[in-house]
Amino acid sequence: MRNVFMVALPMVIQQLVTASLHIVDGLMVSGLGDAAYSAVTQANRVTFMFNLFSFGTCTGGAIFLSQYWGGRDIRRMRQAMGLTMMFVLIVACVFMSASLLMPRQIISLFLPEGESFDRAVEYLSVVAFGYLFTAVDNVYAATLKAAERTYLPMLSGFASILTNTVLNYAFIFGKLGCPAMGVKGAALATVISAAVSMGTVSYTHLRAHETLSDL
């Protein structure tokens, strides 16, 4: 039970932190009014769908990653990680391309034409760039979890939400010497925080253990 608790608790915390990223966007954007809040909330439905597909793909890959880690078959673990990365990046490219090429058509599924609609399109057109960072982040996190280093993705999650909160404050409202960008600032903060999370978990993946550094 102690081992289960030590492995599971960081995973639960990391998932809660990840889920709270877009909640932070919504809460801070609410200071701009109902139209901005509605725009971010509805645009994040696309991100929610992407996260579902990405999480499902990584979960499938994690089955093989855990199996090979248990047998200390690092070569096949590396192959499984590469295949998982390929499929998750395909998913990310599909969602990113659709969001960049036809954001208005996608948002029209959730919102009618109006002020919220235009802001939602603006938000989606920026936040879509973060899908690639999130895809890579998820694969590295899945590999670390399979190798029983569950606390490392949790730490990267904390770094991400801290970055997102500070940059939201700066970009949305024009604080800390930054221009006030409103909804677009919230999207930009989310993209940067995704890049920070990816960079953190990638670095810790390589430095965590001598065996993991071979991956």
N, C-alpha and C. Protein backbone atom coordinates (compact mmCIF):
# COMPACT_ATOMS: atom_id res chain seq x y z
N MET A 1 0.83 -1.20 0.00
CA MET A 1 0.00 0.00 0.00
C MET A 1 0.86 1.26 0.00
N ARG A 2 1.99 1.16 0.70
CA ARG A 2 2.89 2.31 0.72
C ARG A 2 3.43 2.61 -0.68
N ASN A 3 3.82 1.57 -1.40
CA ASN A 3 4.35 1.75 -2.75
C ASN A 3 3.27 2.29 -3.70
N VAL A 4 2.05 1.75 -3.57
CA VAL A 4 0.95 2.24 -4.40
C VAL A 4 0.68 3.71 -4.12
N PHE A 5 0.70 4.07 -2.83
CA PHE A 5 0.45 5.46 -2.44
C PHE A 5 1.52 6.37 -3.01
N MET A 6 2.78 5.95 -2.93
CA MET A 6 3.89 6.79 -3.40
C MET A 6 3.87 6.95 -4.91
N VAL A 7 3.38 5.93 -5.62
CA VAL A 7 3.31 6.01 -7.08
C VAL A 7 2.06 6.76 -7.53
N ALA A 8 0.93 6.47 -6.87
CA ALA A 8 -0.35 7.02 -7.34
C ALA A 8 -0.56 8.48 -6.98
N LEU A 9 -0.16 8.87 -5.77
CA LEU A 9 -0.45 10.24 -5.31
C LEU A 9 0.15 11.30 -6.23
N PRO A 10 1.44 11.21 -6.60
CA PRO A 10 1.97 12.22 -7.53
C PRO A 10 1.24 12.25 -8.87
N MET A 11 0.76 11.08 -9.34
CA MET A 11 0.03 11.03 -10.60
C MET A 11 -1.31 11.76 -10.47
N VAL A 12 -1.98 11.56 -9.34
CA VAL A 12 -3.25 12.25 -9.11
C VAL A 12 -3.04 13.75 -9.04
N ILE A 13 -2.02 14.17 -8.31
CA ILE A 13 -1.74 15.60 -8.18
C ILE A 13 -1.38 16.21 -9.53
N GLN A 14 -0.58 15.47 -10.31
CA GLN A 14 -0.18 15.98 -11.62
C GLN A 14 -1.38 16.16 -12.54
N GLN A 15 -2.32 15.22 -12.50
CA GLN A 15 -3.51 15.33 -13.33
C GLN A 15 -4.39 16.50 -12.88
N LEU A 16 -4.48 16.72 -11.58
CA LEU A 16 -5.25 17.86 -11.07
C LEU A 16 -4.61 19.17 -11.49
N VAL A 17 -3.29 19.23 -11.42
CA VAL A 17 -2.59 20.45 -11.84
C VAL A 17 -2.79 20.71 -13.32
N THR A 18 -2.68 19.66 -14.13
CA THR A 18 -2.87 19.80 -15.58
C THR A 18 -4.28 20.29 -15.90
N ALA A 19 -5.27 19.71 -15.23
CA ALA A 19 -6.66 20.11 -15.48
C ALA A 19 -6.92 21.54 -15.06
N SER A 20 -6.17 22.03 -14.08
CA SER A 20 -6.42 23.38 -13.56
C SER A 20 -5.83 24.47 -14.44
N LEU A 21 -4.98 24.10 -15.41
CA LEU A 21 -4.37 25.11 -16.27
C LEU A 21 -5.42 25.95 -16.97
N HIS A 22 -6.39 25.32 -17.59
CA HIS A 22 -7.40 26.05 -18.35
C HIS A 22 -8.43 26.68 -17.42
N ILE A 23 -8.57 26.13 -16.21
CA ILE A 23 -9.43 26.77 -15.22
C ILE A 23 -8.85 28.12 -14.84
N VAL A 24 -7.52 28.17 -14.70
CA VAL A 24 -6.85 29.44 -14.38
C VAL A 24 -7.10 30.46 -15.49
N ASP A 25 -7.01 30.01 -16.74
CA ASP A 25 -7.31 30.90 -17.86
C ASP A 25 -8.71 31.51 -17.73
N GLY A 26 -9.68 30.64 -17.49
CA GLY A 26 -11.06 31.10 -17.39
C GLY A 26 -11.28 32.06 -16.25
N LEU A 27 -10.71 31.74 -15.08
CA LEU A 27 -10.89 32.60 -13.91
C LEU A 27 -10.28 33.97 -14.11
N MET A 28 -9.08 34.01 -14.69
CA MET A 28 -8.41 35.30 -14.85
C MET A 28 -9.03 36.10 -15.99
N VAL A 29 -9.48 35.43 -17.02
CA VAL A 29 -10.12 36.13 -18.14
C VAL A 29 -11.49 36.67 -17.73
N SER A 30 -12.09 36.06 -16.72
CA SER A 30 -13.41 36.53 -16.27
C SER A 30 -13.39 37.99 -15.85
N GLY A 31 -12.20 38.49 -15.50
CA GLY A 31 -12.07 39.90 -15.16
C GLY A 31 -12.29 40.82 -16.34
N LEU A 32 -12.28 40.27 -17.57
CA LEU A 32 -12.52 41.07 -18.76
C LEU A 32 -14.00 41.12 -19.14
N GLY A 33 -14.83 40.34 -18.44
CA GLY A 33 -16.25 40.34 -18.74
C GLY A 33 -16.77 38.99 -19.17
N ASP A 34 -18.08 38.91 -19.30
CA ASP A 34 -18.72 37.64 -19.64
C ASP A 34 -18.36 37.16 -21.03
N ALA A 35 -18.21 38.09 -21.97
CA ALA A 35 -17.92 37.70 -23.35
C ALA A 35 -16.57 36.99 -23.45
N ALA A 36 -15.56 37.53 -22.75
CA ALA A 36 -14.23 36.93 -22.77
C ALA A 36 -14.23 35.58 -22.07
N TYR A 37 -14.94 35.50 -20.95
CA TYR A 37 -15.01 34.24 -20.21
C TYR A 37 -15.68 33.15 -21.05
N SER A 38 -16.78 33.50 -21.70
CA SER A 38 -17.48 32.54 -22.55
C SER A 38 -16.61 32.10 -23.71
N ALA A 39 -15.85 33.04 -24.27
CA ALA A 39 -14.98 32.72 -25.41
C ALA A 39 -13.92 31.68 -25.02
N VAL A 40 -13.25 31.91 -23.92
CA VAL A 40 -12.19 31.00 -23.49
C VAL A 40 -12.77 29.64 -23.11
N THR A 41 -13.88 29.64 -22.41
CA THR A 41 -14.51 28.39 -21.99
C THR A 41 -14.90 27.53 -23.18
N GLN A 42 -15.51 28.15 -24.18
CA GLN A 42 -15.97 27.38 -25.34
C GLN A 42 -14.80 26.95 -26.23
N ALA A 43 -13.80 27.82 -26.39
CA ALA A 43 -12.64 27.45 -27.22
C ALA A 43 -11.87 26.31 -26.59
N ASN A 44 -11.87 26.24 -25.27
CA ASN A 44 -11.14 25.17 -24.59
C ASN A 44 -11.81 23.81 -24.75
N ARG A 45 -13.01 23.77 -25.32
CA ARG A 45 -13.61 22.48 -25.64
C ARG A 45 -12.77 21.73 -26.67
N VAL A 46 -12.18 22.48 -27.58
CA VAL A 46 -11.30 21.87 -28.59
C VAL A 46 -10.06 21.29 -27.90
N THR A 47 -9.49 22.07 -26.98
CA THR A 47 -8.33 21.60 -26.24
C THR A 47 -8.68 20.38 -25.41
N PHE A 48 -9.88 20.36 -24.83
CA PHE A 48 -10.33 19.21 -24.06
C PHE A 48 -10.38 17.95 -24.94
N MET A 49 -10.88 18.11 -26.14
CA MET A 49 -10.95 16.97 -27.06
C MET A 49 -9.54 16.50 -27.43
N PHE A 50 -8.66 17.44 -27.69
CA PHE A 50 -7.27 17.07 -27.99
C PHE A 50 -6.65 16.31 -26.83
N ASN A 51 -6.87 16.81 -25.61
CA ASN A 51 -6.30 16.14 -24.44
C ASN A 51 -6.84 14.72 -24.28
N LEU A 52 -8.11 14.51 -24.63
CA LEU A 52 -8.68 13.17 -24.56
C LEU A 52 -7.95 12.21 -25.50
N PHE A 53 -7.78 12.64 -26.75
CA PHE A 53 -7.11 11.79 -27.73
C PHE A 53 -5.65 11.57 -27.35
N SER A 54 -5.00 12.63 -26.90
CA SER A 54 -3.59 12.54 -26.52
C SER A 54 -3.41 11.62 -25.32
N PHE A 55 -4.28 11.80 -24.32
CA PHE A 55 -4.19 10.98 -23.11
C PHE A 55 -4.45 9.51 -23.44
N GLY A 56 -5.43 9.26 -24.29
CA GLY A 56 -5.73 7.88 -24.67
C GLY A 56 -4.58 7.22 -25.39
N THR A 57 -3.94 7.95 -26.29
CA THR A 57 -2.79 7.40 -27.02
C THR A 57 -1.63 7.11 -26.08
N CYS A 58 -1.35 8.05 -25.18
CA CYS A 58 -0.24 7.86 -24.23
C CYS A 58 -0.54 6.73 -23.25
N THR A 59 -1.79 6.59 -22.86
CA THR A 59 -2.16 5.50 -21.96
C THR A 59 -1.93 4.15 -22.62
N GLY A 60 -2.31 4.05 -23.89
CA GLY A 60 -2.05 2.81 -24.63
C GLY A 60 -0.57 2.51 -24.71
N GLY A 61 0.23 3.55 -25.00
CA GLY A 61 1.68 3.35 -25.06
C GLY A 61 2.27 3.00 -23.71
N ALA A 62 1.68 3.56 -22.64
CA ALA A 62 2.22 3.32 -21.30
C ALA A 62 2.10 1.86 -20.88
N ILE A 63 1.13 1.15 -21.46
CA ILE A 63 1.00 -0.28 -21.15
C ILE A 63 2.27 -1.02 -21.57
N PHE A 64 2.75 -0.72 -22.77
CA PHE A 64 3.97 -1.37 -23.26
C PHE A 64 5.20 -0.82 -22.55
N LEU A 65 5.21 0.48 -22.28
CA LEU A 65 6.35 1.08 -21.58
C LEU A 65 6.53 0.44 -20.20
N SER A 66 5.43 0.26 -19.48
CA SER A 66 5.50 -0.35 -18.15
C SER A 66 5.96 -1.80 -18.23
N GLN A 67 5.45 -2.51 -19.24
CA GLN A 67 5.83 -3.92 -19.41
C GLN A 67 7.32 -4.05 -19.68
N TYR A 68 7.84 -3.23 -20.58
CA TYR A 68 9.26 -3.33 -20.92
C TYR A 68 10.14 -2.83 -19.78
N TRP A 69 9.64 -1.82 -19.03
CA TRP A 69 10.41 -1.36 -17.88
C TRP A 69 10.50 -2.47 -16.82
N GLY A 70 9.40 -3.17 -16.62
CA GLY A 70 9.40 -4.26 -15.65
C GLY A 70 10.40 -5.34 -16.01
N GLY A 71 10.58 -5.59 -17.31
CA GLY A 71 11.55 -6.57 -17.76
C GLY A 71 12.91 -5.97 -18.02
N ARG A 72 13.06 -4.68 -17.74
CA ARG A 72 14.31 -3.94 -17.98
C ARG A 72 14.79 -4.10 -19.43
N ASP A 73 13.81 -4.15 -20.33
CA ASP A 73 14.11 -4.22 -21.77
C ASP A 73 14.11 -2.79 -22.32
N ILE A 74 15.24 -2.13 -22.16
CA ILE A 74 15.33 -0.71 -22.49
C ILE A 74 15.21 -0.47 -23.99
N ARG A 75 15.72 -1.41 -24.79
CA ARG A 75 15.66 -1.24 -26.25
C ARG A 75 14.21 -1.18 -26.73
N ARG A 76 13.40 -2.14 -26.26
CA ARG A 76 12.00 -2.14 -26.68
C ARG A 76 11.21 -1.00 -26.04
N MET A 77 11.62 -0.61 -24.86
CA MET A 77 10.97 0.55 -24.23
C MET A 77 11.21 1.80 -25.05
N ARG A 78 12.43 1.93 -25.57
CA ARG A 78 12.75 3.06 -26.42
C ARG A 78 11.92 3.02 -27.70
N GLN A 79 11.74 1.84 -28.27
CA GLN A 79 10.92 1.70 -29.47
C GLN A 79 9.46 2.06 -29.20
N ALA A 80 8.93 1.59 -28.07
CA ALA A 80 7.55 1.90 -27.70
C ALA A 80 7.35 3.39 -27.48
N MET A 81 8.35 4.01 -26.87
CA MET A 81 8.29 5.46 -26.66
C MET A 81 8.28 6.20 -27.99
N GLY A 82 9.11 5.75 -28.93
CA GLY A 82 9.16 6.40 -30.24
C GLY A 82 7.85 6.27 -31.00
N LEU A 83 7.24 5.08 -30.95
CA LEU A 83 5.95 4.88 -31.62
C LEU A 83 4.86 5.73 -30.98
N THR A 84 4.86 5.78 -29.65
CA THR A 84 3.87 6.60 -28.96
C THR A 84 4.04 8.06 -29.31
N MET A 85 5.29 8.51 -29.36
CA MET A 85 5.56 9.90 -29.73
C MET A 85 5.05 10.20 -31.14
N MET A 86 5.25 9.27 -32.07
CA MET A 86 4.82 9.48 -33.45
C MET A 86 3.30 9.63 -33.53
N PHE A 87 2.58 8.75 -32.87
CA PHE A 87 1.12 8.79 -32.94
C PHE A 87 0.55 10.02 -32.23
N VAL A 88 1.14 10.39 -31.11
CA VAL A 88 0.65 11.57 -30.39
C VAL A 88 0.93 12.84 -31.19
N LEU A 89 2.07 12.90 -31.85
CA LEU A 89 2.37 14.07 -32.68
C LEU A 89 1.44 14.16 -33.88
N ILE A 90 1.04 13.02 -34.42
CA ILE A 90 0.05 13.02 -35.51
C ILE A 90 -1.26 13.62 -35.01
N VAL A 91 -1.70 13.18 -33.84
CA VAL A 91 -2.93 13.72 -33.25
C VAL A 91 -2.80 15.22 -33.04
N ALA A 92 -1.65 15.66 -32.50
CA ALA A 92 -1.43 17.08 -32.25
C ALA A 92 -1.45 17.89 -33.54
N CYS A 93 -0.82 17.36 -34.58
CA CYS A 93 -0.79 18.07 -35.86
C CYS A 93 -2.18 18.20 -36.47
N VAL A 94 -2.99 17.15 -36.33
CA VAL A 94 -4.36 17.20 -36.86
C VAL A 94 -5.16 18.28 -36.16
N PHE A 95 -5.12 18.30 -34.83
CA PHE A 95 -5.88 19.29 -34.07
C PHE A 95 -5.33 20.70 -34.30
N MET A 96 -4.00 20.83 -34.35
CA MET A 96 -3.42 22.15 -34.55
C MET A 96 -3.74 22.68 -35.94
N SER A 97 -3.62 21.85 -36.94
CA SER A 97 -3.90 22.28 -38.32
C SER A 97 -5.36 22.70 -38.47
N ALA A 98 -6.26 21.89 -37.91
CA ALA A 98 -7.68 22.23 -38.00
C ALA A 98 -7.97 23.54 -37.29
N SER A 99 -7.35 23.74 -36.13
CA SER A 99 -7.60 24.96 -35.36
C SER A 99 -7.03 26.20 -36.03
N LEU A 100 -5.94 26.04 -36.77
CA LEU A 100 -5.32 27.18 -37.44
C LEU A 100 -5.96 27.47 -38.79
N LEU A 101 -6.38 26.43 -39.50
CA LEU A 101 -6.90 26.61 -40.85
C LEU A 101 -8.39 26.95 -40.88
N MET A 102 -9.14 26.46 -39.92
CA MET A 102 -10.58 26.75 -39.91
C MET A 102 -11.10 26.98 -38.49
N PRO A 103 -10.52 27.97 -37.80
CA PRO A 103 -10.96 28.21 -36.42
C PRO A 103 -12.41 28.69 -36.34
N ARG A 104 -12.85 29.47 -37.33
CA ARG A 104 -14.21 30.00 -37.29
C ARG A 104 -15.24 28.87 -37.45
N GLN A 105 -14.95 27.95 -38.32
CA GLN A 105 -15.88 26.83 -38.52
C GLN A 105 -15.96 25.96 -37.26
N ILE A 106 -14.83 25.79 -36.58
CA ILE A 106 -14.83 24.98 -35.37
C ILE A 106 -15.59 25.69 -34.24
N ILE A 107 -15.30 26.96 -34.04
CA ILE A 107 -15.96 27.71 -32.97
C ILE A 107 -17.45 27.84 -33.23
N SER A 108 -17.85 27.85 -34.50
CA SER A 108 -19.27 27.97 -34.82
C SER A 108 -20.07 26.76 -34.31
N LEU A 109 -19.39 25.67 -34.01
CA LEU A 109 -20.06 24.50 -33.44
C LEU A 109 -20.49 24.76 -32.00
N PHE A 110 -19.86 25.75 -31.36
CA PHE A 110 -20.12 25.99 -29.94
C PHE A 110 -20.74 27.36 -29.65
N LEU A 111 -20.48 28.34 -30.53
CA LEU A 111 -20.94 29.70 -30.28
C LEU A 111 -21.56 30.31 -31.53
N PRO A 112 -22.57 31.16 -31.36
CA PRO A 112 -23.10 31.93 -32.50
C PRO A 112 -22.19 33.13 -32.77
N GLU A 113 -22.37 33.75 -33.92
CA GLU A 113 -21.60 34.94 -34.27
C GLU A 113 -21.84 36.03 -33.22
N GLY A 114 -20.75 36.71 -32.88
CA GLY A 114 -20.88 37.78 -31.89
C GLY A 114 -19.53 38.07 -31.26
N GLU A 115 -19.56 38.85 -30.18
CA GLU A 115 -18.32 39.25 -29.53
C GLU A 115 -17.57 38.05 -28.96
N SER A 116 -18.28 37.16 -28.30
CA SER A 116 -17.64 35.97 -27.74
C SER A 116 -17.07 35.08 -28.83
N PHE A 117 -17.78 35.00 -29.95
CA PHE A 117 -17.33 34.18 -31.08
C PHE A 117 -15.98 34.67 -31.59
N ASP A 118 -15.85 35.96 -31.82
CA ASP A 118 -14.59 36.51 -32.34
C ASP A 118 -13.44 36.31 -31.37
N ARG A 119 -13.71 36.47 -30.08
CA ARG A 119 -12.66 36.28 -29.09
C ARG A 119 -12.26 34.81 -28.97
N ALA A 120 -13.23 33.94 -29.13
CA ALA A 120 -12.93 32.51 -29.08
C ALA A 120 -12.04 32.09 -30.25
N VAL A 121 -12.33 32.64 -31.42
CA VAL A 121 -11.49 32.38 -32.60
C VAL A 121 -10.08 32.88 -32.36
N GLU A 122 -9.97 34.06 -31.78
CA GLU A 122 -8.66 34.65 -31.48
C GLU A 122 -7.89 33.77 -30.49
N TYR A 123 -8.57 33.29 -29.48
CA TYR A 123 -7.93 32.45 -28.47
C TYR A 123 -7.47 31.12 -29.07
N LEU A 124 -8.34 30.47 -29.83
CA LEU A 124 -8.02 29.16 -30.40
C LEU A 124 -6.86 29.25 -31.39
N SER A 125 -6.81 30.34 -32.14
CA SER A 125 -5.76 30.50 -33.15
C SER A 125 -4.37 30.62 -32.54
N VAL A 126 -4.31 30.98 -31.28
CA VAL A 126 -3.01 31.07 -30.59
C VAL A 126 -2.73 29.82 -29.77
N VAL A 127 -3.71 29.37 -29.00
CA VAL A 127 -3.48 28.25 -28.09
C VAL A 127 -3.20 26.95 -28.85
N ALA A 128 -3.60 26.87 -30.12
CA ALA A 128 -3.38 25.65 -30.90
C ALA A 128 -1.89 25.33 -31.05
N PHE A 129 -1.03 26.34 -31.01
CA PHE A 129 0.41 26.08 -31.14
C PHE A 129 0.94 25.28 -29.95
N GLY A 130 0.25 25.35 -28.83
CA GLY A 130 0.69 24.61 -27.65
C GLY A 130 0.42 23.13 -27.71
N TYR A 131 -0.37 22.68 -28.68
CA TYR A 131 -0.70 21.26 -28.77
C TYR A 131 0.55 20.40 -29.01
N LEU A 132 1.48 20.91 -29.79
CA LEU A 132 2.71 20.15 -30.05
C LEU A 132 3.53 20.01 -28.78
N PHE A 133 3.64 21.09 -28.00
CA PHE A 133 4.38 21.02 -26.74
C PHE A 133 3.72 20.03 -25.78
N THR A 134 2.39 20.09 -25.72
CA THR A 134 1.65 19.19 -24.84
C THR A 134 1.83 17.74 -25.25
N ALA A 135 1.85 17.49 -26.55
CA ALA A 135 2.01 16.11 -27.05
C ALA A 135 3.34 15.52 -26.59
N VAL A 136 4.42 16.27 -26.80
CA VAL A 136 5.75 15.78 -26.38
C VAL A 136 5.80 15.62 -24.86
N ASP A 137 5.24 16.59 -24.16
CA ASP A 137 5.20 16.55 -22.70
C ASP A 137 4.51 15.28 -22.21
N ASN A 138 3.38 14.95 -22.82
CA ASN A 138 2.61 13.78 -22.38
C ASN A 138 3.37 12.48 -22.57
N VAL A 139 4.12 12.38 -23.66
CA VAL A 139 4.87 11.14 -23.91
C VAL A 139 6.01 10.98 -22.90
N TYR A 140 6.75 12.06 -22.65
CA TYR A 140 7.82 11.98 -21.67
C TYR A 140 7.26 11.68 -20.28
N ALA A 141 6.12 12.31 -19.96
CA ALA A 141 5.50 12.07 -18.65
C ALA A 141 5.05 10.62 -18.53
N ALA A 142 4.48 10.06 -19.61
CA ALA A 142 4.05 8.67 -19.59
C ALA A 142 5.24 7.72 -19.38
N THR A 143 6.36 8.06 -19.99
CA THR A 143 7.56 7.22 -19.85
C THR A 143 8.08 7.26 -18.42
N LEU A 144 8.10 8.45 -17.83
CA LEU A 144 8.56 8.58 -16.45
C LEU A 144 7.64 7.85 -15.48
N LYS A 145 6.34 7.94 -15.74
CA LYS A 145 5.38 7.23 -14.87
C LYS A 145 5.57 5.72 -14.99
N ALA A 146 5.79 5.26 -16.22
CA ALA A 146 6.00 3.82 -16.42
C ALA A 146 7.26 3.35 -15.69
N ALA A 147 8.24 4.25 -15.58
CA ALA A 147 9.50 3.91 -14.91
C ALA A 147 9.46 4.25 -13.43
N GLU A 148 8.25 4.51 -12.90
CA GLU A 148 8.03 4.73 -11.46
C GLU A 148 8.63 6.04 -10.96
N ARG A 149 8.86 6.99 -11.87
CA ARG A 149 9.31 8.33 -11.46
C ARG A 149 8.14 9.30 -11.56
N THR A 150 7.07 8.99 -10.87
CA THR A 150 5.82 9.74 -11.04
C THR A 150 5.90 11.15 -10.47
N TYR A 151 6.83 11.39 -9.55
CA TYR A 151 6.92 12.72 -8.95
C TYR A 151 7.50 13.75 -9.92
N LEU A 152 8.23 13.31 -10.93
CA LEU A 152 8.85 14.25 -11.86
C LEU A 152 7.82 14.95 -12.75
N PRO A 153 6.85 14.23 -13.36
CA PRO A 153 5.78 14.95 -14.08
C PRO A 153 4.98 15.86 -13.17
N MET A 154 4.84 15.49 -11.90
CA MET A 154 4.14 16.36 -10.95
C MET A 154 4.88 17.68 -10.78
N LEU A 155 6.20 17.62 -10.67
CA LEU A 155 6.99 18.84 -10.51
C LEU A 155 6.90 19.72 -11.76
N SER A 156 6.92 19.09 -12.93
CA SER A 156 6.80 19.87 -14.16
C SER A 156 5.42 20.51 -14.26
N GLY A 157 4.40 19.83 -13.72
CA GLY A 157 3.05 20.39 -13.70
C GLY A 157 2.98 21.63 -12.83
N PHE A 158 3.66 21.59 -11.67
CA PHE A 158 3.69 22.77 -10.81
C PHE A 158 4.40 23.94 -11.49
N ALA A 159 5.51 23.64 -12.18
CA ALA A 159 6.22 24.69 -12.91
C ALA A 159 5.34 25.30 -13.99
N SER A 160 4.55 24.44 -14.64
CA SER A 160 3.67 24.91 -15.71
C SER A 160 2.57 25.83 -15.19
N ILE A 161 1.91 25.42 -14.10
CA ILE A 161 0.78 26.22 -13.60
C ILE A 161 1.28 27.53 -12.99
N LEU A 162 2.46 27.51 -12.39
CA LEU A 162 3.03 28.74 -11.86
C LEU A 162 3.34 29.72 -13.00
N THR A 163 3.94 29.20 -14.07
CA THR A 163 4.23 30.03 -15.24
C THR A 163 2.95 30.57 -15.85
N ASN A 164 1.95 29.72 -15.97
CA ASN A 164 0.68 30.13 -16.58
C ASN A 164 0.00 31.22 -15.76
N THR A 165 0.02 31.09 -14.45
CA THR A 165 -0.65 32.07 -13.60
C THR A 165 0.03 33.43 -13.69
N VAL A 166 1.36 33.43 -13.60
CA VAL A 166 2.10 34.70 -13.65
C VAL A 166 1.94 35.36 -15.01
N LEU A 167 2.08 34.58 -16.09
CA LEU A 167 1.98 35.16 -17.43
C LEU A 167 0.55 35.58 -17.76
N ASN A 168 -0.44 34.87 -17.25
CA ASN A 168 -1.82 35.31 -17.43
C ASN A 168 -2.01 36.71 -16.84
N TYR A 169 -1.53 36.88 -15.63
CA TYR A 169 -1.64 38.18 -14.97
C TYR A 169 -0.94 39.27 -15.78
N ALA A 170 0.23 38.93 -16.32
CA ALA A 170 1.00 39.93 -17.07
C ALA A 170 0.40 40.21 -18.44
N PHE A 171 0.04 39.16 -19.18
CA PHE A 171 -0.40 39.34 -20.56
C PHE A 171 -1.86 39.79 -20.68
N ILE A 172 -2.72 39.30 -19.80
CA ILE A 172 -4.13 39.65 -19.91
C ILE A 172 -4.37 41.11 -19.53
N PHE A 173 -3.77 41.51 -18.41
CA PHE A 173 -4.07 42.83 -17.86
C PHE A 173 -2.97 43.86 -18.11
N GLY A 174 -1.88 43.46 -18.78
CA GLY A 174 -0.81 44.41 -19.08
C GLY A 174 0.00 44.78 -17.85
N LYS A 175 0.38 43.79 -17.06
CA LYS A 175 1.18 44.01 -15.86
C LYS A 175 2.62 43.59 -16.10
N LEU A 176 3.49 43.94 -15.15
CA LEU A 176 4.90 43.56 -15.18
C LEU A 176 5.59 44.04 -16.46
N GLY A 177 5.16 45.17 -16.98
CA GLY A 177 5.78 45.74 -18.17
C GLY A 177 5.32 45.15 -19.49
N CYS A 178 4.34 44.27 -19.46
CA CYS A 178 3.83 43.63 -20.68
C CYS A 178 2.60 44.39 -21.20
N PRO A 179 2.35 44.35 -22.52
CA PRO A 179 1.15 44.97 -23.06
C PRO A 179 -0.10 44.17 -22.69
N ALA A 180 -1.22 44.85 -22.54
CA ALA A 180 -2.48 44.18 -22.23
C ALA A 180 -3.02 43.55 -23.51
N MET A 181 -3.09 42.22 -23.56
CA MET A 181 -3.51 41.51 -24.75
C MET A 181 -4.85 40.80 -24.60
N GLY A 182 -5.43 40.84 -23.40
CA GLY A 182 -6.74 40.24 -23.20
C GLY A 182 -6.74 38.74 -23.44
N VAL A 183 -7.72 38.29 -24.22
CA VAL A 183 -7.90 36.87 -24.48
C VAL A 183 -6.68 36.27 -25.17
N LYS A 184 -6.11 37.01 -26.10
CA LYS A 184 -4.91 36.51 -26.79
C LYS A 184 -3.76 36.32 -25.80
N GLY A 185 -3.66 37.17 -24.80
CA GLY A 185 -2.63 37.03 -23.78
C GLY A 185 -2.80 35.76 -22.98
N ALA A 186 -4.06 35.40 -22.68
CA ALA A 186 -4.32 34.15 -21.96
C ALA A 186 -3.87 32.94 -22.78
N ALA A 187 -4.14 32.98 -24.07
CA ALA A 187 -3.72 31.88 -24.95
C ALA A 187 -2.20 31.79 -25.03
N LEU A 188 -1.54 32.95 -25.15
CA LEU A 188 -0.08 32.97 -25.23
C LEU A 188 0.54 32.43 -23.95
N ALA A 189 -0.04 32.78 -22.81
CA ALA A 189 0.47 32.29 -21.52
C ALA A 189 0.33 30.76 -21.45
N THR A 190 -0.76 30.24 -21.98
CA THR A 190 -0.97 28.78 -21.97
C THR A 190 0.06 28.09 -22.85
N VAL A 191 0.36 28.65 -24.01
CA VAL A 191 1.35 28.05 -24.90
C VAL A 191 2.74 28.05 -24.25
N ILE A 192 3.11 29.17 -23.64
CA ILE A 192 4.42 29.25 -23.00
C ILE A 192 4.52 28.29 -21.83
N SER A 193 3.44 28.19 -21.05
CA SER A 193 3.46 27.26 -19.90
C SER A 193 3.56 25.81 -20.38
N ALA A 194 2.94 25.50 -21.52
CA ALA A 194 3.07 24.15 -22.08
C ALA A 194 4.51 23.88 -22.50
N ALA A 195 5.17 24.89 -23.06
CA ALA A 195 6.57 24.74 -23.45
C ALA A 195 7.47 24.56 -22.22
N VAL A 196 7.16 25.29 -21.15
CA VAL A 196 7.93 25.16 -19.91
C VAL A 196 7.77 23.75 -19.33
N SER A 197 6.54 23.25 -19.33
CA SER A 197 6.29 21.91 -18.83
C SER A 197 7.03 20.87 -19.66
N MET A 198 6.98 21.02 -20.98
CA MET A 198 7.68 20.09 -21.86
C MET A 198 9.18 20.13 -21.60
N GLY A 199 9.74 21.34 -21.50
CA GLY A 199 11.17 21.46 -21.26
C GLY A 199 11.59 20.87 -19.92
N THR A 200 10.77 21.09 -18.90
CA THR A 200 11.09 20.58 -17.57
C THR A 200 11.05 19.07 -17.52
N VAL A 201 9.96 18.48 -18.06
CA VAL A 201 9.83 17.03 -17.99
C VAL A 201 10.84 16.34 -18.92
N SER A 202 11.20 16.98 -20.03
CA SER A 202 12.21 16.41 -20.92
C SER A 202 13.57 16.38 -20.24
N TYR A 203 13.90 17.48 -19.56
CA TYR A 203 15.19 17.55 -18.87
C TYR A 203 15.26 16.53 -17.74
N THR A 204 14.21 16.48 -16.93
CA THR A 204 14.21 15.54 -15.81
C THR A 204 14.18 14.09 -16.28
N HIS A 205 13.58 13.87 -17.45
CA HIS A 205 13.57 12.52 -18.03
C HIS A 205 14.99 12.05 -18.31
N LEU A 206 15.81 12.97 -18.81
CA LEU A 206 17.18 12.61 -19.18
C LEU A 206 18.11 12.53 -17.97
N ARG A 207 17.75 13.28 -16.92
CA ARG A 207 18.62 13.35 -15.76
C ARG A 207 18.17 12.47 -14.59
N ALA A 208 16.99 11.89 -14.68
CA ALA A 208 16.42 11.21 -13.53
C ALA A 208 17.23 10.00 -13.08
N HIS A 209 17.66 9.22 -14.05
CA HIS A 209 18.30 7.96 -13.70
C HIS A 209 19.24 7.56 -14.83
N GLU A 210 20.29 6.85 -14.52
CA GLU A 210 21.25 6.46 -15.53
C GLU A 210 20.60 5.60 -16.61
N THR A 211 19.67 4.75 -16.22
CA THR A 211 18.97 3.90 -17.19
C THR A 211 18.06 4.72 -18.06
N LEU A 212 17.33 5.65 -17.47
CA LEU A 212 16.41 6.48 -18.25
C LEU A 212 17.15 7.36 -19.22
N SER A 213 18.37 7.75 -18.88
CA SER A 213 19.12 8.63 -19.78
C SER A 213 19.47 7.94 -21.08
N ASP A 214 19.36 6.60 -21.09
CA ASP A 214 19.60 5.87 -22.33
C ASP A 214 18.43 5.93 -23.30
N LEU A 215 17.27 6.42 -22.83
CA LEU A 215 16.09 6.42 -23.69
C LEU A 215 16.20 7.52 -24.71
